[in-house]
Amino acid sequence: MPDRHAFDAKGTLRFDRVEILRHGAPLIALDEKVEPGGVLTVMGPSGSGKSTLLNYAAGFLGSDFTARGSVHIGETEITRLPAYERHVGLLFQDPLLFPHLSVAGNLLFALPSWLKGLMHRRERVEKALEEVGMSGFGPRDPATLSGGQKARVALMRVLLAEPRALLLDEPFSKLDRDLRSQIRELVFAKAKARGLPVLLVTHDHADAEAAGGMVVEVRQAE
Amino acid sequence: MLKLAPSLTLLLLIGPVAAGLAGTILPAFGYFPALGGDRLSLSAFASLLATPGLWTSARLSLTVGLGATAGALAITVFFAAAAEGTPFFRRMRRLLSPLLSIPHAAAAFGLAFLVAPSGWIFRAVSPWATGFGQPPDLLIVHDPSGLAMMFGLMAKEVPFLFLMILAALPQTESTRSRRLAVSFGYRPVTAWLKVVLPRLYPQIRLPVFAVLTYATSVVDVALILGPTTPAPLAVRLTHWMNDPDLSLRFVASAGAIFQLGLSAAAILCWLALERVIIIAGRTWTVSGRRTHADQFAAMVAKSAMTIAALALALGLVVVALWSVAGSWRFPDALPASLTLKTWLRHLPDAATAVGTTVFIGLPVALVATGLALACLEGESRKVTVVSPRMLALLYLPLLVPQVAFLFGLQVLLLWVGLEDTPGAVAAAHLTFVIPYVFLALTEAWRSVDPRYGDVATALGARPDRVFWRVRLPMALRPVMTALALGFAVSVAQYLPTFLVGGGRVETVTTEAVALASGGDRRLVGVFAVLQMTLPFFGFLIAGAVTSLAFRSRRDLKISH
């Protein structure tokens, strides 16, 4: 386990001449950086390789793909690390709360192990729930939550793991319009407050506008 | 370690089959130095062919096997066509696990106790409808044409083929395809047969072949329900193999090779039949006819399915009743009194047999499930691949008749001094248990969204933690079911236990089958009840563990 202070360091998320190929053919390329608290939005139609880019940064590139270049957070080149040591927070379209764990169980799973003592850990989880207006929801079965509640728990789960950057794979696309803007604001506010660089992948212009940062458009791969 | 799991699994599957076949082929061609056979010759085959009634035995094995397989497949396919999506279908689906967990021998006893001239069906309708005061003089069980055996096998294979169809249905987009065809004016059953079956059948073809091989070479069901003068081929081979006259082993080995050819011939017949049906089916599919006695076909299919399930269930009730029956004269439908005398008298033997069965079945199920999990977790971590070819190879022990390689295996174990030990029996069971455990687990494991693992990894969990805390608990239900199924398959093994254990390793199944010829229904009842309750308890415990673990987890509860 790396030193805990390594997680605290805020850093720039930098894609250094990244190019991803599928079966040897170029799919997507990116050479950009995102400052702490900033958002970089990658827009494009489905099949353009946006999610692949995100999988690459998170360490889940499929065997059909090869990649060149590197991804850095601060001074660390994360593409050299195994996925579980990269400390990037991933949010998908679906909240993917573990169905076999309670809400609190999901959050406890994410808390780093250096935070010792069950009481202490539970307090931390309760505080996280409070932060998103869900006090007392700890013992609940994730299946009983509404869409918005699930999205909030998923966000807090990611944040409790103390990521150094957030990777968002169209996380708002399955929410209805009102909820969508609400959750979107929440995510960006939390990221900003924690000084996390965010890479957002979407095909929705409203998401890109709300994010407010730089937008990179990618085209359908040939 | 995970990298080695697929190779180890294949070794455990192919090793015994290959070694066993070699151990069968050599004596078949006269080579067995311990018995004085040190020169290759064809004399064993000559003796085999000169055996009286050999061709009758072979014909019986072939017709019973083909008939039972065709019947079971027709019932399940038409039932799926007629009932998919209905509450009746869902009810049958729920009955599936208990029906599947009944060992073949117990099911055969149940059927025998139902349809015999002194069986429960005649009792229920006598004397008021038949006038019989005595059991009629009819040869129903052990009938010379093997009909009782064929129907027994048919009823028992229906749940297995139904399970295979259920597993394959999601990939056929059955609901949407049928709706589309119905929107063109096709009646539902015709629509299903025309647009779903052609996509479904290729996926259940290997299981169908496994059923065919099994039905052409089965021993325990044949001993309980099959003809005796002469018996089907596999039964006669088993007798020769265990004959005190050791020279008969050469003939038995030649017979085992003959059985291998016979089962292969059955598959060839089936392939020819398939061709004919496919060609006719293609013309029929594009003929534009929208209905073919849909309602009648639906009614027949549903009735046949109900009869098969009812025969299995009712047979077991009658078996259980016999085990506690006091005096039960013909034509009384129920025993005059109930007593635990038979149970108490045979408790020590029964306890020993139960102990041996569990002692073998539990580790076998655990090892098989562990291997399957290691292979699948390796696949999840992308260090290994469980390829479709490997999954097809899983069927190997089910596609080679048991007698054909168990003989050789027995000879080899004798040679290395490991014969007649529970360990050797467990190893032989493993070969038959692994395929079922893999079949039960693979799809369920793969259906867990891989992104859960990604999320856990991104949260900082190492691969082992992701396995123990996320993937394994999420797949707890199929894992427990696979364990219970593995245990059930081990409990039901007759021939591997009998041959590899040399008659000295006595499980509830070998004991029950040994009692078949004795005619003591009460005692048979005791062992048949034990035989079916052990797997049933396995499934019960598996279900209880998952329900307890997921008692407050709605998304992981079974939805009907």
PDB file of N, CA and C in Angstrom, chain B residues 213-266:
ATOM      1  N   THR B 213     -25.793 -40.726 -25.380  1.00  0.00           N
ATOM      2  CA  THR B 213     -24.734 -41.646 -24.938  1.00  0.00           C
ATOM      3  C   THR B 213     -25.129 -42.323 -23.636  1.00  0.00           C
ATOM      4  N   TYR B 214     -25.630 -41.496 -22.722  1.00  0.00           N
ATOM      5  CA  TYR B 214     -26.006 -42.031 -21.418  1.00  0.00           C
ATOM      6  C   TYR B 214     -27.103 -43.086 -21.568  1.00  0.00           C
ATOM      7  N   ALA B 215     -28.119 -42.749 -22.354  1.00  0.00           N
ATOM      8  CA  ALA B 215     -29.272 -43.649 -22.464  1.00  0.00           C
ATOM      9  C   ALA B 215     -28.926 -44.950 -23.195  1.00  0.00           C
ATOM     10  N   THR B 216     -27.918 -44.910 -24.071  1.00  0.00           N
ATOM     11  CA  THR B 216     -27.556 -46.153 -24.770  1.00  0.00           C
ATOM     12  C   THR B 216     -26.620 -47.017 -23.935  1.00  0.00           C
ATOM     13  N   SER B 217     -26.085 -46.464 -22.821  1.00  0.00           N
ATOM     14  CA  SER B 217     -25.093 -47.247 -22.079  1.00  0.00           C
ATOM     15  C   SER B 217     -25.352 -47.293 -20.578  1.00  0.00           C
ATOM     16  N   VAL B 218     -26.555 -46.899 -20.164  1.00  0.00           N
ATOM     17  CA  VAL B 218     -26.837 -46.821 -18.724  1.00  0.00           C
ATOM     18  C   VAL B 218     -26.922 -48.214 -18.098  1.00  0.00           C
ATOM     19  N   VAL B 219     -26.480 -48.310 -16.845  1.00  0.00           N
ATOM     20  CA  VAL B 219     -26.521 -49.601 -16.164  1.00  0.00           C
ATOM     21  C   VAL B 219     -27.556 -49.631 -15.040  1.00  0.00           C
ATOM     22  N   ASP B 220     -27.529 -48.604 -14.156  1.00  0.00           N
ATOM     23  CA  ASP B 220     -28.417 -48.704 -12.984  1.00  0.00           C
ATOM     24  C   ASP B 220     -29.900 -48.705 -13.349  1.00  0.00           C
ATOM     25  N   VAL B 221     -30.305 -47.800 -14.232  1.00  0.00           N
ATOM     26  CA  VAL B 221     -31.726 -47.752 -14.627  1.00  0.00           C
ATOM     27  C   VAL B 221     -32.101 -49.063 -15.335  1.00  0.00           C
ATOM     28  N   ALA B 222     -31.156 -49.594 -16.138  1.00  0.00           N
ATOM     29  CA  ALA B 222     -31.429 -50.844 -16.857  1.00  0.00           C
ATOM     30  C   ALA B 222     -31.600 -52.000 -15.878  1.00  0.00           C
ATOM     31  N   LEU B 223     -30.822 -51.994 -14.793  1.00  0.00           N
ATOM     32  CA  LEU B 223     -30.967 -53.062 -13.800  1.00  0.00           C
ATOM     33  C   LEU B 223     -32.327 -52.995 -13.111  1.00  0.00           C
ATOM     34  N   ILE B 224     -32.842 -51.790 -12.947  1.00  0.00           N
ATOM     35  CA  ILE B 224     -34.092 -51.615 -12.201  1.00  0.00           C
ATOM     36  C   ILE B 224     -35.317 -51.771 -13.097  1.00  0.00           C
ATOM     37  N   LEU B 225     -35.245 -51.233 -14.328  1.00  0.00           N
ATOM     38  CA  LEU B 225     -36.432 -51.235 -15.183  1.00  0.00           C
ATOM     39  C   LEU B 225     -36.278 -52.056 -16.459  1.00  0.00           C
ATOM     40  N   GLY B 226     -35.021 -52.342 -16.843  1.00  0.00           N
ATOM     41  CA  GLY B 226     -34.773 -52.893 -18.173  1.00  0.00           C
ATOM     42  C   GLY B 226     -35.043 -54.385 -18.303  1.00  0.00           C
ATOM     43  N   PRO B 227     -35.032 -54.864 -19.544  1.00  0.00           N
ATOM     44  CA  PRO B 227     -35.235 -56.288 -19.813  1.00  0.00           C
ATOM     45  C   PRO B 227     -34.110 -57.125 -19.191  1.00  0.00           C
ATOM     46  N   THR B 228     -34.382 -58.396 -18.973  1.00  0.00           N
ATOM     47  CA  THR B 228     -33.356 -59.237 -18.352  1.00  0.00           C
ATOM     48  C   THR B 228     -32.937 -60.393 -19.249  1.00  0.00           C
ATOM     49  N   THR B 229     -33.781 -60.768 -20.218  1.00  0.00           N
ATOM     50  CA  THR B 229     -33.432 -61.925 -21.052  1.00  0.00           C
ATOM     51  C   THR B 229     -33.465 -61.581 -22.530  1.00  0.00           C
ATOM     52  N   PRO B 230     -32.458 -61.069 -23.117  1.00  0.00           N
ATOM     53  CA  PRO B 230     -31.240 -60.623 -22.454  1.00  0.00           C
ATOM     54  C   PRO B 230     -31.362 -59.178 -21.992  1.00  0.00           C
ATOM     55  N   ALA B 231     -30.393 -58.762 -21.180  1.00  0.00           N
ATOM     56  CA  ALA B 231     -30.370 -57.378 -20.700  1.00  0.00           C
ATOM     57  C   ALA B 231     -29.702 -56.491 -21.752  1.00  0.00           C
ATOM     58  N   PRO B 232     -29.892 -55.151 -21.661  1.00  0.00           N
ATOM     59  CA  PRO B 232     -29.156 -54.264 -22.563  1.00  0.00           C
ATOM     60  C   PRO B 232     -27.641 -54.486 -22.428  1.00  0.00           C
ATOM     61  N   LEU B 233     -26.911 -54.111 -23.451  1.00  0.00           N
ATOM     62  CA  LEU B 233     -25.496 -54.448 -23.547  1.00  0.00           C
ATOM     63  C   LEU B 233     -24.675 -54.060 -22.310  1.00  0.00           C
ATOM     64  N   ALA B 234     -24.815 -52.799 -21.858  1.00  0.00           N
ATOM     65  CA  ALA B 234     -23.954 -52.310 -20.770  1.00  0.00           C
ATOM     66  C   ALA B 234     -24.120 -53.140 -19.500  1.00  0.00           C
ATOM     67  N   VAL B 235     -25.326 -53.616 -19.245  1.00  0.00           N
ATOM     68  CA  VAL B 235     -25.571 -54.426 -18.047  1.00  0.00           C
ATOM     69  C   VAL B 235     -24.800 -55.751 -18.152  1.00  0.00           C
ATOM     70  N   ARG B 236     -24.847 -56.347 -19.323  1.00  0.00           N
ATOM     71  CA  ARG B 236     -24.158 -57.628 -19.505  1.00  0.00           C
ATOM     72  C   ARG B 236     -22.645 -57.452 -19.364  1.00  0.00           C
ATOM     73  N   LEU B 237     -22.130 -56.351 -19.906  1.00  0.00           N
ATOM     74  CA  LEU B 237     -20.693 -56.094 -19.796  1.00  0.00           C
ATOM     75  C   LEU B 237     -20.278 -55.988 -18.333  1.00  0.00           C
ATOM     76  N   THR B 238     -21.099 -55.265 -17.554  1.00  0.00           N
ATOM     77  CA  THR B 238     -20.760 -55.070 -16.147  1.00  0.00           C
ATOM     78  C   THR B 238     -20.735 -56.408 -15.413  1.00  0.00           C
ATOM     79  N   HIS B 239     -21.672 -57.288 -15.747  1.00  0.00           N
ATOM     80  CA  HIS B 239     -21.665 -58.621 -15.122  1.00  0.00           C
ATOM     81  C   HIS B 239     -20.398 -59.376 -15.481  1.00  0.00           C
ATOM     82  N   TRP B 240     -20.024 -59.323 -16.759  1.00  0.00           N
ATOM     83  CA  TRP B 240     -18.808 -60.046 -17.187  1.00  0.00           C
ATOM     84  C   TRP B 240     -17.581 -59.505 -16.472  1.00  0.00           C
ATOM     85  N   MET B 241     -17.560 -58.188 -16.339  1.00  0.00           N
ATOM     86  CA  MET B 241     -16.387 -57.546 -15.727  1.00  0.00           C
ATOM     87  C   MET B 241     -16.226 -57.990 -14.282  1.00  0.00           C
ATOM     88  N   ASN B 242     -17.340 -58.275 -13.614  1.00  0.00           N
ATOM     89  CA  ASN B 242     -17.261 -58.660 -12.204  1.00  0.00           C
ATOM     90  C   ASN B 242     -17.432 -60.155 -11.997  1.00  0.00           C
ATOM     91  N   ASP B 243     -17.348 -60.897 -13.076  1.00  0.00           N
ATOM     92  CA  ASP B 243     -17.480 -62.342 -12.960  1.00  0.00           C
ATOM     93  C   ASP B 243     -16.223 -62.913 -12.294  1.00  0.00           C
ATOM     94  N   PRO B 244     -16.401 -63.900 -11.379  1.00  0.00           N
ATOM     95  CA  PRO B 244     -15.224 -64.513 -10.764  1.00  0.00           C
ATOM     96  C   PRO B 244     -14.295 -65.148 -11.812  1.00  0.00           C
ATOM     97  N   ASP B 245     -14.855 -65.551 -12.942  1.00  0.00           N
ATOM     98  CA  ASP B 245     -14.027 -66.098 -14.016  1.00  0.00           C
ATOM     99  C   ASP B 245     -13.307 -64.936 -14.722  1.00  0.00           C
ATOM    100  N   LEU B 246     -12.018 -64.774 -14.347  1.00  0.00           N
ATOM    101  CA  LEU B 246     -11.288 -63.595 -14.812  1.00  0.00           C
ATOM    102  C   LEU B 246     -11.093 -63.548 -16.323  1.00  0.00           C
ATOM    103  N   SER B 247     -11.166 -64.720 -16.966  1.00  0.00           N
ATOM    104  CA  SER B 247     -10.952 -64.719 -18.418  1.00  0.00           C
ATOM    105  C   SER B 247     -12.056 -63.943 -19.136  1.00  0.00           C
ATOM    106  N   LEU B 248     -13.212 -63.787 -18.449  1.00  0.00           N
ATOM    107  CA  LEU B 248     -14.310 -63.032 -19.053  1.00  0.00           C
ATOM    108  C   LEU B 248     -13.979 -61.551 -19.214  1.00  0.00           C
ATOM    109  N   ARG B 249     -12.909 -61.116 -18.524  1.00  0.00           N
ATOM    110  CA  ARG B 249     -12.538 -59.696 -18.626  1.00  0.00           C
ATOM    111  C   ARG B 249     -12.124 -59.315 -20.045  1.00  0.00           C
ATOM    112  N   PHE B 250     -11.535 -60.281 -20.755  1.00  0.00           N
ATOM    113  CA  PHE B 250     -11.161 -59.997 -22.144  1.00  0.00           C
ATOM    114  C   PHE B 250     -12.420 -59.724 -22.962  1.00  0.00           C
ATOM    115  N   VAL B 251     -13.418 -60.594 -22.769  1.00  0.00           N
ATOM    116  CA  VAL B 251     -14.680 -60.426 -23.507  1.00  0.00           C
ATOM    117  C   VAL B 251     -15.359 -59.120 -23.076  1.00  0.00           C
ATOM    118  N   ALA B 252     -15.300 -58.843 -21.744  1.00  0.00           N
ATOM    119  CA  ALA B 252     -15.923 -57.605 -21.243  1.00  0.00           C
ATOM    120  C   ALA B 252     -15.271 -56.383 -21.896  1.00  0.00           C
ATOM    121  N   SER B 253     -13.940 -56.408 -22.010  1.00  0.00           N
ATOM    122  CA  SER B 253     -13.242 -55.265 -22.614  1.00  0.00           C
ATOM    123  C   SER B 253     -13.608 -55.133 -24.085  1.00  0.00           C
ATOM    124  N   ALA B 254     -13.655 -56.269 -24.793  1.00  0.00           N
ATOM    125  CA  ALA B 254     -14.076 -56.224 -26.192  1.00  0.00           C
ATOM    126  C   ALA B 254     -15.495 -55.675 -26.278  1.00  0.00           C
ATOM    127  N   GLY B 255     -16.334 -56.086 -25.326  1.00  0.00           N
ATOM    128  CA  GLY B 255     -17.721 -55.610 -25.280  1.00  0.00           C
ATOM    129  C   GLY B 255     -17.777 -54.100 -25.038  1.00  0.00           C
ATOM    130  N   ALA B 256     -16.848 -53.615 -24.202  1.00  0.00           N
ATOM    131  CA  ALA B 256     -16.828 -52.169 -23.918  1.00  0.00           C
ATOM    132  C   ALA B 256     -16.502 -51.376 -25.176  1.00  0.00           C
ATOM    133  N   ILE B 257     -15.591 -51.925 -25.988  1.00  0.00           N
ATOM    134  CA  ILE B 257     -15.275 -51.255 -27.252  1.00  0.00           C
ATOM    135  C   ILE B 257     -16.491 -51.321 -28.183  1.00  0.00           C
ATOM    136  N   PHE B 258     -17.175 -52.451 -28.142  1.00  0.00           N
ATOM    137  CA  PHE B 258     -18.398 -52.625 -28.921  1.00  0.00           C
ATOM    138  C   PHE B 258     -19.445 -51.586 -28.482  1.00  0.00           C
ATOM    139  N   GLN B 259     -19.540 -51.378 -27.154  1.00  0.00           N
ATOM    140  CA  GLN B 259     -20.477 -50.388 -26.607  1.00  0.00           C
ATOM    141  C   GLN B 259     -20.125 -48.988 -27.094  1.00  0.00           C
ATOM    142  N   LEU B 260     -18.820 -48.709 -27.127  1.00  0.00           N
ATOM    143  CA  LEU B 260     -18.358 -47.409 -27.618  1.00  0.00           C
ATOM    144  C   LEU B 260     -18.840 -47.209 -29.059  1.00  0.00           C
ATOM    145  N   GLY B 261     -18.679 -48.257 -29.870  1.00  0.00           N
ATOM    146  CA  GLY B 261     -19.125 -48.197 -31.259  1.00  0.00           C
ATOM    147  C   GLY B 261     -20.635 -48.039 -31.343  1.00  0.00           C
ATOM    148  N   LEU B 262     -21.328 -48.717 -30.438  1.00  0.00           N
ATOM    149  CA  LEU B 262     -22.790 -48.663 -30.441  1.00  0.00           C
ATOM    150  C   LEU B 262     -23.288 -47.250 -30.129  1.00  0.00           C
ATOM    151  N   SER B 263     -22.679 -46.627 -29.108  1.00  0.00           N
ATOM    152  CA  SER B 263     -23.092 -45.265 -28.756  1.00  0.00           C
ATOM    153  C   SER B 263     -22.737 -44.306 -29.886  1.00  0.00           C
ATOM    154  N   ALA B 264     -21.588 -44.551 -30.528  1.00  0.00           N
ATOM    155  CA  ALA B 264     -21.213 -43.711 -31.675  1.00  0.00           C
ATOM    156  C   ALA B 264     -22.226 -43.908 -32.806  1.00  0.00           C
ATOM    157  N   ALA B 265     -22.659 -45.145 -32.997  1.00  0.00           N
ATOM    158  CA  ALA B 265     -23.651 -45.423 -34.041  1.00  0.00           C
ATOM    159  C   ALA B 265     -24.961 -44.705 -33.723  1.00  0.00           C
ATOM    160  N   ALA B 266     -25.308 -44.664 -32.439  1.00  0.00           N
ATOM    161  CA  ALA B 266     -26.531 -43.957 -32.051  1.00  0.00           C
ATOM    162  C   ALA B 266     -26.418 -42.486 -32.418  1.00  0.00           C
TER     163      ALA B 266
END
